[in-house]
PDB file of N, CA, C and O in Angstrom:
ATOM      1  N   UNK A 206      17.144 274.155  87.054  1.00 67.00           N
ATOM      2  CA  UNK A 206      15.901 274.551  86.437  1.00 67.00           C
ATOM      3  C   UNK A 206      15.100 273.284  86.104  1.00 67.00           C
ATOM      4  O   UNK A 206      15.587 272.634  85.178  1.00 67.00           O
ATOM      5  N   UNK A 207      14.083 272.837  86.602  1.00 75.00           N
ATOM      6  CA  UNK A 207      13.037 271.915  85.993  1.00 75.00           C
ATOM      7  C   UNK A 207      12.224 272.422  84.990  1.00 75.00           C
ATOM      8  O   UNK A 207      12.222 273.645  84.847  1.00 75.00           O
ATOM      9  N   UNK A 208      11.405 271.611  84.132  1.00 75.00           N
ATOM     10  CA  UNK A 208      10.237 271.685  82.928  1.00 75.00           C
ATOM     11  C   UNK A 208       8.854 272.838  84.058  1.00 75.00           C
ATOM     12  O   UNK A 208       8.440 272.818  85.217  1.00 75.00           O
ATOM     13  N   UNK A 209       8.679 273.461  83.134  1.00 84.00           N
ATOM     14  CA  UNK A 209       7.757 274.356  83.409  1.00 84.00           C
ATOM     15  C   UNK A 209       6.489 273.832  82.231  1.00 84.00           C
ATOM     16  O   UNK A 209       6.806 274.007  81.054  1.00 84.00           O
ATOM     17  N   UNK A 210       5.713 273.486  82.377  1.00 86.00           N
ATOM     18  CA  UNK A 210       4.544 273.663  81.690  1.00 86.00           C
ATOM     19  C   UNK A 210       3.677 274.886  80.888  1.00 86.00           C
ATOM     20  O   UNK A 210       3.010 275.800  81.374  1.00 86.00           O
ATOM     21  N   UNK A 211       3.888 274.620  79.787  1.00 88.00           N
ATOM     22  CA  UNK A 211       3.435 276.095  79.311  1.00 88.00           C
ATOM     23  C   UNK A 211       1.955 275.675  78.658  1.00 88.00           C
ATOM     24  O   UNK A 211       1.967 274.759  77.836  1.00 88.00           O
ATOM     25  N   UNK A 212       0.474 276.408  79.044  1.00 86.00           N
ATOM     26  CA  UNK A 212      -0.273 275.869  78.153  1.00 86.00           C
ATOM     27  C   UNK A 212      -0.384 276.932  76.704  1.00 86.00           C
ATOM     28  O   UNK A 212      -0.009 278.089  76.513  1.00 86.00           O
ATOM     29  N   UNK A 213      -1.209 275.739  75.671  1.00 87.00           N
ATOM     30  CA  UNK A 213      -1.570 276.693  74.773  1.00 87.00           C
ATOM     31  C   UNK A 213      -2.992 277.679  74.751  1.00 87.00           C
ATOM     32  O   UNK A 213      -4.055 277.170  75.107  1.00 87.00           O
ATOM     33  N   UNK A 214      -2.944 278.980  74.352  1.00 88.00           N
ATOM     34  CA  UNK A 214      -4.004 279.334  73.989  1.00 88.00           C
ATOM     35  C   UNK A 214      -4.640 279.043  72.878  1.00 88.00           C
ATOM     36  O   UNK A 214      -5.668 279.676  72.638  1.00 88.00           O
ATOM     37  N   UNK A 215      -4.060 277.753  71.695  1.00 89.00           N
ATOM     38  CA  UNK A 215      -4.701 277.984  70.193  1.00 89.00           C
ATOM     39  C   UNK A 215      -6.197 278.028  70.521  1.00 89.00           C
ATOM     40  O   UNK A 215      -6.550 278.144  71.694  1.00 89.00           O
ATOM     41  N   UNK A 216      -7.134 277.934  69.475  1.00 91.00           N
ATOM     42  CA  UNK A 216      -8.383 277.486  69.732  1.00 91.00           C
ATOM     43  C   UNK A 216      -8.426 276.460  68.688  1.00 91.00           C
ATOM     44  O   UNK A 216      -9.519 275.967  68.412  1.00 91.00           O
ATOM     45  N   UNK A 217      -7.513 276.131  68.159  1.00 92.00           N
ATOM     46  CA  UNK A 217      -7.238 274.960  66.760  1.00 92.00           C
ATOM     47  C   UNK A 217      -7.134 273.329  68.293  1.00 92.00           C
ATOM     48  O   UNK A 217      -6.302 273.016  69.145  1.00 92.00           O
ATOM     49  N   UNK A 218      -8.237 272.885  67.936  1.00 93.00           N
ATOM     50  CA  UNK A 218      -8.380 271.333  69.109  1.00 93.00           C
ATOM     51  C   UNK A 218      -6.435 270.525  68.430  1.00 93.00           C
ATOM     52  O   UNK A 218      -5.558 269.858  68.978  1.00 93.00           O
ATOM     53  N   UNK A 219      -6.500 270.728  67.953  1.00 91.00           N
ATOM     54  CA  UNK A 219      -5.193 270.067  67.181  1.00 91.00           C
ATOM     55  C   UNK A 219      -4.020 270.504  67.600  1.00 91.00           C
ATOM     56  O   UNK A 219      -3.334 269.603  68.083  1.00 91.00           O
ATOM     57  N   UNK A 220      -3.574 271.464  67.595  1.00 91.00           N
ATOM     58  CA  UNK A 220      -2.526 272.531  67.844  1.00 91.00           C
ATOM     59  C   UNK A 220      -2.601 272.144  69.315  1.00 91.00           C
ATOM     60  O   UNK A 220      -1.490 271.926  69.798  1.00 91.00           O
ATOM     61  N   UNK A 221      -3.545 272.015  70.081  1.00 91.00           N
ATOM     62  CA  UNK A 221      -3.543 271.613  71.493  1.00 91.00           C
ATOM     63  C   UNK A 221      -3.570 270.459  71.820  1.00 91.00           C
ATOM     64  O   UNK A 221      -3.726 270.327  73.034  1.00 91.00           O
ATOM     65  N   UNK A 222      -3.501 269.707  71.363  1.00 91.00           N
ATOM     66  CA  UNK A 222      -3.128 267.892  71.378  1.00 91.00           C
ATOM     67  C   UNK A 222      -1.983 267.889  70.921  1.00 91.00           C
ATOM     68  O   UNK A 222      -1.245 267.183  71.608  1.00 91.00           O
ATOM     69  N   UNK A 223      -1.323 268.510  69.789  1.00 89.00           N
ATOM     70  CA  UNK A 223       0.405 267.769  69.612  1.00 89.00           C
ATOM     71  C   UNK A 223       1.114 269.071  70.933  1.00 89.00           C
ATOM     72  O   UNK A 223       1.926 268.780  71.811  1.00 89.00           O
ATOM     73  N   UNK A 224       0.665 270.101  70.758  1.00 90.00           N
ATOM     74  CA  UNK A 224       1.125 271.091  71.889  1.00 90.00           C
ATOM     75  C   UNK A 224       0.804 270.172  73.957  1.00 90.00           C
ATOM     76  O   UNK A 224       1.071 270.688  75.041  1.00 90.00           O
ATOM     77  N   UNK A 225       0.430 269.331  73.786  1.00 91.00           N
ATOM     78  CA  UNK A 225       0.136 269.033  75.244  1.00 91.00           C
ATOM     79  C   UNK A 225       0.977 267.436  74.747  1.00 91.00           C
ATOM     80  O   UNK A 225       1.227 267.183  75.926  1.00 91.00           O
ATOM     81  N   UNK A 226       1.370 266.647  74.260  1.00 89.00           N
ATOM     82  CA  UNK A 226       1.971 265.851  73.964  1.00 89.00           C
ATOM     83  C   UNK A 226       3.753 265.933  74.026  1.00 89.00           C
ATOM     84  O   UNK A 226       4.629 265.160  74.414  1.00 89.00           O
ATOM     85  N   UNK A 227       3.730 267.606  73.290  1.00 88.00           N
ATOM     86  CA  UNK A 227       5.458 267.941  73.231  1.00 88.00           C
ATOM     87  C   UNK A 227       4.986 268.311  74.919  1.00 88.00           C
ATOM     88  O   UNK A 227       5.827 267.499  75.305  1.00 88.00           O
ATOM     89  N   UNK A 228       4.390 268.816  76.208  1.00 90.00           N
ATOM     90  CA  UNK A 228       4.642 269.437  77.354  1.00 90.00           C
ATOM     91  C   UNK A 228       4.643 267.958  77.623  1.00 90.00           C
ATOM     92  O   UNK A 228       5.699 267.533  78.091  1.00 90.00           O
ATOM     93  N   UNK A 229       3.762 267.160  77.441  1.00 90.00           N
ATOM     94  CA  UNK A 229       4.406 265.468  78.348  1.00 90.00           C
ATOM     95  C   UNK A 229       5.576 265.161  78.119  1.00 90.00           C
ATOM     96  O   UNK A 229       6.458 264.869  78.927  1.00 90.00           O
ATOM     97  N   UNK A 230       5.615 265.217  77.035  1.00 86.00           N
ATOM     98  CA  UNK A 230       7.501 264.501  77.133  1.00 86.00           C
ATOM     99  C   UNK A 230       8.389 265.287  78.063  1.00 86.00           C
ATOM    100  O   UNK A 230       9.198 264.881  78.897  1.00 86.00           O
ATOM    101  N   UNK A 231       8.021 266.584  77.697  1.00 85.00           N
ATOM    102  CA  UNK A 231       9.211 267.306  78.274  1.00 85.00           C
ATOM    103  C   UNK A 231       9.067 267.449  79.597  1.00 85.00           C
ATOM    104  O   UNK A 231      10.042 267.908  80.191  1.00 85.00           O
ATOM    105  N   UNK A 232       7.938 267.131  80.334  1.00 88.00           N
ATOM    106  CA  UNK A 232       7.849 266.953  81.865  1.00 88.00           C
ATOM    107  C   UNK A 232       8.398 265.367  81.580  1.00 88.00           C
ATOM    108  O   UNK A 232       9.444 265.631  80.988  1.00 88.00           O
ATOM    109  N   UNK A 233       8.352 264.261  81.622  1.00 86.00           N
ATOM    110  CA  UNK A 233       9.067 263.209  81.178  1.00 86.00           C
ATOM    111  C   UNK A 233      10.169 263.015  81.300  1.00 86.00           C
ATOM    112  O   UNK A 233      10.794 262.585  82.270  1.00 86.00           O
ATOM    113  N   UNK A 234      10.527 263.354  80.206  1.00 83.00           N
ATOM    114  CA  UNK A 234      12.377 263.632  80.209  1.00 83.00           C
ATOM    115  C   UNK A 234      12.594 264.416  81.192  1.00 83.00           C
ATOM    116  O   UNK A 234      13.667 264.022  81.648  1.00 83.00           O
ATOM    117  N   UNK A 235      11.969 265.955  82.279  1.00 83.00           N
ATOM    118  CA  UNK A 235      12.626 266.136  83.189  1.00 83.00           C
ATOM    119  C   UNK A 235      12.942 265.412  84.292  1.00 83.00           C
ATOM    120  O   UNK A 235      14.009 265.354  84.903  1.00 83.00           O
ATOM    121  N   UNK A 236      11.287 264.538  84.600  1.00 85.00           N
ATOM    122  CA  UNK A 236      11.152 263.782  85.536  1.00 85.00           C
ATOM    123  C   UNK A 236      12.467 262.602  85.670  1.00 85.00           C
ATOM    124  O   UNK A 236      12.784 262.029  86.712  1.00 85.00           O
ATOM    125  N   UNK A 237      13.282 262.383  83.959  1.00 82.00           N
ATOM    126  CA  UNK A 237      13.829 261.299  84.197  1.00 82.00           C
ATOM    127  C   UNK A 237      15.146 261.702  84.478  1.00 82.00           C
ATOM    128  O   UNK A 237      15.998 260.816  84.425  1.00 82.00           O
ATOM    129  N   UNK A 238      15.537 262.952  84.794  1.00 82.00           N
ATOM    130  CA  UNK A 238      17.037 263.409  85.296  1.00 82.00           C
ATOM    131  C   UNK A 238      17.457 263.785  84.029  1.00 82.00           C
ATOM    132  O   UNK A 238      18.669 263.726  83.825  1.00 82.00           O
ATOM    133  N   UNK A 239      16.703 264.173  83.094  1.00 78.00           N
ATOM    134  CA  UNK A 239      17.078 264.800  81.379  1.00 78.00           C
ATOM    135  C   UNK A 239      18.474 263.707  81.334  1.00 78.00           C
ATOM    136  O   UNK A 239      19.508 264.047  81.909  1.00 78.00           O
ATOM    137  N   UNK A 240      18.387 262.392  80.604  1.00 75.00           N
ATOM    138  CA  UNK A 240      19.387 261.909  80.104  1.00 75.00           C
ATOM    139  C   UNK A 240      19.702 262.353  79.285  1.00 75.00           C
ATOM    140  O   UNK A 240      18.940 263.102  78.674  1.00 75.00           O
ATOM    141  N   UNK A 241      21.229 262.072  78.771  1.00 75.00           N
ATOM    142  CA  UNK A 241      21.652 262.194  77.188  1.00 75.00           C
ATOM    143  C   UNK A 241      20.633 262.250  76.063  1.00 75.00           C
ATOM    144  O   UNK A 241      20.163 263.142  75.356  1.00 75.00           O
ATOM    145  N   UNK A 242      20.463 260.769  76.199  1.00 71.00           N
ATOM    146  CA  UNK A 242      19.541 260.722  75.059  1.00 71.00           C
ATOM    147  C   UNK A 242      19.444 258.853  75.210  1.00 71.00           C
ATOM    148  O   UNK A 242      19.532 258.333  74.097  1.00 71.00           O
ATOM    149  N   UNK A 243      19.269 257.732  76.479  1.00 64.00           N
ATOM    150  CA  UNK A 243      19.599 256.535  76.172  1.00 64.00           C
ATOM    151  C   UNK A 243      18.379 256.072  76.124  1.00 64.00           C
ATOM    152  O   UNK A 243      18.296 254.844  76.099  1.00 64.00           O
ATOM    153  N   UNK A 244      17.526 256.595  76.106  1.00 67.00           N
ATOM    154  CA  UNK A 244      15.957 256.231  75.636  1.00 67.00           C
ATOM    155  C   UNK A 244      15.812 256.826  74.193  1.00 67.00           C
ATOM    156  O   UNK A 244      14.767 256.405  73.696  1.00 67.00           O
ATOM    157  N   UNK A 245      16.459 257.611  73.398  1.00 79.00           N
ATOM    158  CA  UNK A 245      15.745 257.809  72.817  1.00 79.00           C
ATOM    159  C   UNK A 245      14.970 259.431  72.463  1.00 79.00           C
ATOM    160  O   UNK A 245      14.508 259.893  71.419  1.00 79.00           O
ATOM    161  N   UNK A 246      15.079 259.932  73.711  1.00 76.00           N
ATOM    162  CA  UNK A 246      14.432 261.659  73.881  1.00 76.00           C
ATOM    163  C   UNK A 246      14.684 262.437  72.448  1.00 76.00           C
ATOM    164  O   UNK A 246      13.828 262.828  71.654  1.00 76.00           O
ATOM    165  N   UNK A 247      15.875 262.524  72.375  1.00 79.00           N
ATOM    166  CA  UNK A 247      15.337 263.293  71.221  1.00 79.00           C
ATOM    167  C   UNK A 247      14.888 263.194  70.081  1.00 79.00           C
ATOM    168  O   UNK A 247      14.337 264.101  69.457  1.00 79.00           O
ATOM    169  N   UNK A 248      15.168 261.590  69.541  1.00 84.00           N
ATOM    170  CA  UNK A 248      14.303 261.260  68.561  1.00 84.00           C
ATOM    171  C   UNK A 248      12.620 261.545  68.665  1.00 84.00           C
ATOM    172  O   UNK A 248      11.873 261.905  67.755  1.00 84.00           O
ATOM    173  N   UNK A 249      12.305 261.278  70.000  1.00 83.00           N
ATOM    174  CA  UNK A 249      10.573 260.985  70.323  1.00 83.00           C
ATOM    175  C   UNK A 249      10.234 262.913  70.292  1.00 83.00           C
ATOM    176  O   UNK A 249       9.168 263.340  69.849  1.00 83.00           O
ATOM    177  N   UNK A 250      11.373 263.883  70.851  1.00 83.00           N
ATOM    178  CA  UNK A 250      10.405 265.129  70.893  1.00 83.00           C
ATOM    179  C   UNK A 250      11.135 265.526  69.495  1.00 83.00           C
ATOM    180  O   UNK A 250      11.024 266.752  69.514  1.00 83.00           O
ATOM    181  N   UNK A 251      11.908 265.150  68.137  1.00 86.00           N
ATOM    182  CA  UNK A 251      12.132 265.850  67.049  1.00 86.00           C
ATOM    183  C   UNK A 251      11.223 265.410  66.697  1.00 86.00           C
ATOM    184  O   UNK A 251      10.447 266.264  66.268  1.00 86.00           O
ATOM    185  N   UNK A 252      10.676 263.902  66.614  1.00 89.00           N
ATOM    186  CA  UNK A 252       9.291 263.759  66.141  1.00 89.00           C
ATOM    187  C   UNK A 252       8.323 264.207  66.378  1.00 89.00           C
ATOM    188  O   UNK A 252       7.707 264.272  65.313  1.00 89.00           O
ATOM    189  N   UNK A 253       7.492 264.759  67.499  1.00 87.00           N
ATOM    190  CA  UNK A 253       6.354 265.289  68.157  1.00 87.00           C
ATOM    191  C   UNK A 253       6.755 267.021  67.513  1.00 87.00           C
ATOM    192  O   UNK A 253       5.902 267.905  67.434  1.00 87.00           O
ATOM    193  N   UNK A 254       8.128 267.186  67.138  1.00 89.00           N
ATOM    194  CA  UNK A 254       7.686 268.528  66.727  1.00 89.00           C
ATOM    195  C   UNK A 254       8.040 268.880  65.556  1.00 89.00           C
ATOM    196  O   UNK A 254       8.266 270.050  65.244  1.00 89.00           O
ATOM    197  N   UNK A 255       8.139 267.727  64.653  1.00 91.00           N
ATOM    198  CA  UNK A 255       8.488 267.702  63.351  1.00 91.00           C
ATOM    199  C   UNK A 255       6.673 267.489  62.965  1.00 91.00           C
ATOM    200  O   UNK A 255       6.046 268.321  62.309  1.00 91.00           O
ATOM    201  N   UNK A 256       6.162 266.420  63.439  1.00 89.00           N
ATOM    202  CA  UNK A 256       4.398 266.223  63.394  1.00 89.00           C
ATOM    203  C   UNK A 256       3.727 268.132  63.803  1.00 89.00           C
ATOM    204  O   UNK A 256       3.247 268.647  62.794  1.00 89.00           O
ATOM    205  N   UNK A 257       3.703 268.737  64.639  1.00 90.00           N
ATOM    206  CA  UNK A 257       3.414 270.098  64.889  1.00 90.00           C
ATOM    207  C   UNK A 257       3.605 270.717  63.951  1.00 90.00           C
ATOM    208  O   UNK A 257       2.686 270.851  63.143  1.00 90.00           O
ATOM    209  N   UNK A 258       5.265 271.506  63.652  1.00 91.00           N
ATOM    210  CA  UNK A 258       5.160 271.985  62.654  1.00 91.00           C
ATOM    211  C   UNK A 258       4.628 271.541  60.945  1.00 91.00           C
ATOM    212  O   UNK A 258       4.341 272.204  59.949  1.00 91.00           O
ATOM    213  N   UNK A 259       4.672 270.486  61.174  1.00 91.00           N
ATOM    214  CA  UNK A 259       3.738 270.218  59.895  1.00 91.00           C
ATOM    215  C   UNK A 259       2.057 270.649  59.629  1.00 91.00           C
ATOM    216  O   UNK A 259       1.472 271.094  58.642  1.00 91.00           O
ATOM    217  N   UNK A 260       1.525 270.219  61.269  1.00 90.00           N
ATOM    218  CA  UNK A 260       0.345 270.998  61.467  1.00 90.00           C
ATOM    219  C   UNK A 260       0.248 272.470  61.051  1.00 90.00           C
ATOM    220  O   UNK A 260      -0.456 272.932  60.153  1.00 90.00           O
ATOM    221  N   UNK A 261       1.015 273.065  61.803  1.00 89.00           N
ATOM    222  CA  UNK A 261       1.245 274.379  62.131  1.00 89.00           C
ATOM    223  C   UNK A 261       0.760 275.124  61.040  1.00 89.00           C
ATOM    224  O   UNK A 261      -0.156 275.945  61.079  1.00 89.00           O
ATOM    225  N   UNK A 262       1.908 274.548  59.367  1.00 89.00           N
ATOM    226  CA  UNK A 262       1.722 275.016  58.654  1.00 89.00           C
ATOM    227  C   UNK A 262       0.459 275.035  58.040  1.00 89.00           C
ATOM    228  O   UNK A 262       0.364 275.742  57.036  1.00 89.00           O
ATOM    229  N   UNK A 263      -0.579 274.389  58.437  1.00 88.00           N
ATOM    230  CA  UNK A 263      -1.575 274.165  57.549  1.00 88.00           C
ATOM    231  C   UNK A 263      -2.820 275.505  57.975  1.00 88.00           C
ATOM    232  O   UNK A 263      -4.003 275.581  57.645  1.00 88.00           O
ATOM    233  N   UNK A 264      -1.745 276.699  59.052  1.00 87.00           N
ATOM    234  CA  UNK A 264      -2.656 277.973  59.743  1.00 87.00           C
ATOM    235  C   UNK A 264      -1.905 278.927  58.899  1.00 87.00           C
ATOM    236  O   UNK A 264      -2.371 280.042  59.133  1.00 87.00           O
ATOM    237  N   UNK A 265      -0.723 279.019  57.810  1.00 83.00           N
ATOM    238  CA  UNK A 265      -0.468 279.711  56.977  1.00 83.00           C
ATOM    239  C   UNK A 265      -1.324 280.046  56.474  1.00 83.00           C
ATOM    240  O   UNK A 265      -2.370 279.414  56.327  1.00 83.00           O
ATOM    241  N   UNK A 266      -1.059 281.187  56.070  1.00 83.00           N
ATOM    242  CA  UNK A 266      -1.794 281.718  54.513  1.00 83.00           C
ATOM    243  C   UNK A 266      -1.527 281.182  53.029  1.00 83.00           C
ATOM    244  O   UNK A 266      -0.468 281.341  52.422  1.00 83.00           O
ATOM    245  N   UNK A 267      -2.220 280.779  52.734  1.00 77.00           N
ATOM    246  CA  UNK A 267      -1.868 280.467  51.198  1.00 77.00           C
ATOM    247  C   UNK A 267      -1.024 281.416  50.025  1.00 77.00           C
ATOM    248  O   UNK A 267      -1.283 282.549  49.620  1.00 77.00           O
ATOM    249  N   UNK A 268      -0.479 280.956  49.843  1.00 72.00           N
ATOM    250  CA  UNK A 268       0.873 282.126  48.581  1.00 72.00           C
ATOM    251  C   UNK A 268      -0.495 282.067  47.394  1.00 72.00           C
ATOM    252  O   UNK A 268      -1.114 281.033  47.144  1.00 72.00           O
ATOM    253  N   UNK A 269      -0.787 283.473  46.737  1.00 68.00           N
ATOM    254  CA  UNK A 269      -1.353 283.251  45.650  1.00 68.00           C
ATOM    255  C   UNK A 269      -0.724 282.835  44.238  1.00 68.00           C
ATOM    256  O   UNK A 269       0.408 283.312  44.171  1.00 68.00           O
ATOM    257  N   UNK A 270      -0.928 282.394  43.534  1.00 60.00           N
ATOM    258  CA  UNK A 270      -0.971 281.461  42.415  1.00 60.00           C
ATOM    259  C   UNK A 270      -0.213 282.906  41.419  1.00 60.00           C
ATOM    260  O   UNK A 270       0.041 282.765  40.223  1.00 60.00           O
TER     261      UNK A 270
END
């Protein structure tokens, strides 16, 4: 199985910049024969999607007070 590219539909410009950043790596890392990890991979995509979901949350709803 190789990386499939998935795009986003958000309309959030943001959500589609860290969302097209996590699809580079992961075409990346396929391109590179998916190593272990001797670059590094999963540090670079826990980061790119530790940064997202931080975004993410900011399309929650607010808890009222």
């Amino acid at each position: 199985m190789t990386w499939q590219r998935q795009e986003s539909t958000s309309r959030c410009e943001s959500c589609r910049a860290y969302w097209a950043v996590l699809q580079d790596l992961g075409e990346d890392w396929d391109a590179a024969g998916r190593p272990d990890d001797p670059d590094g991979w999963g540090r670079q995509i826990g980061g790119a999607l530790g940064m997202y979901s931080q975004h993410l949350a900011e399309h929650l709803p607010s808890r009222p007070a």
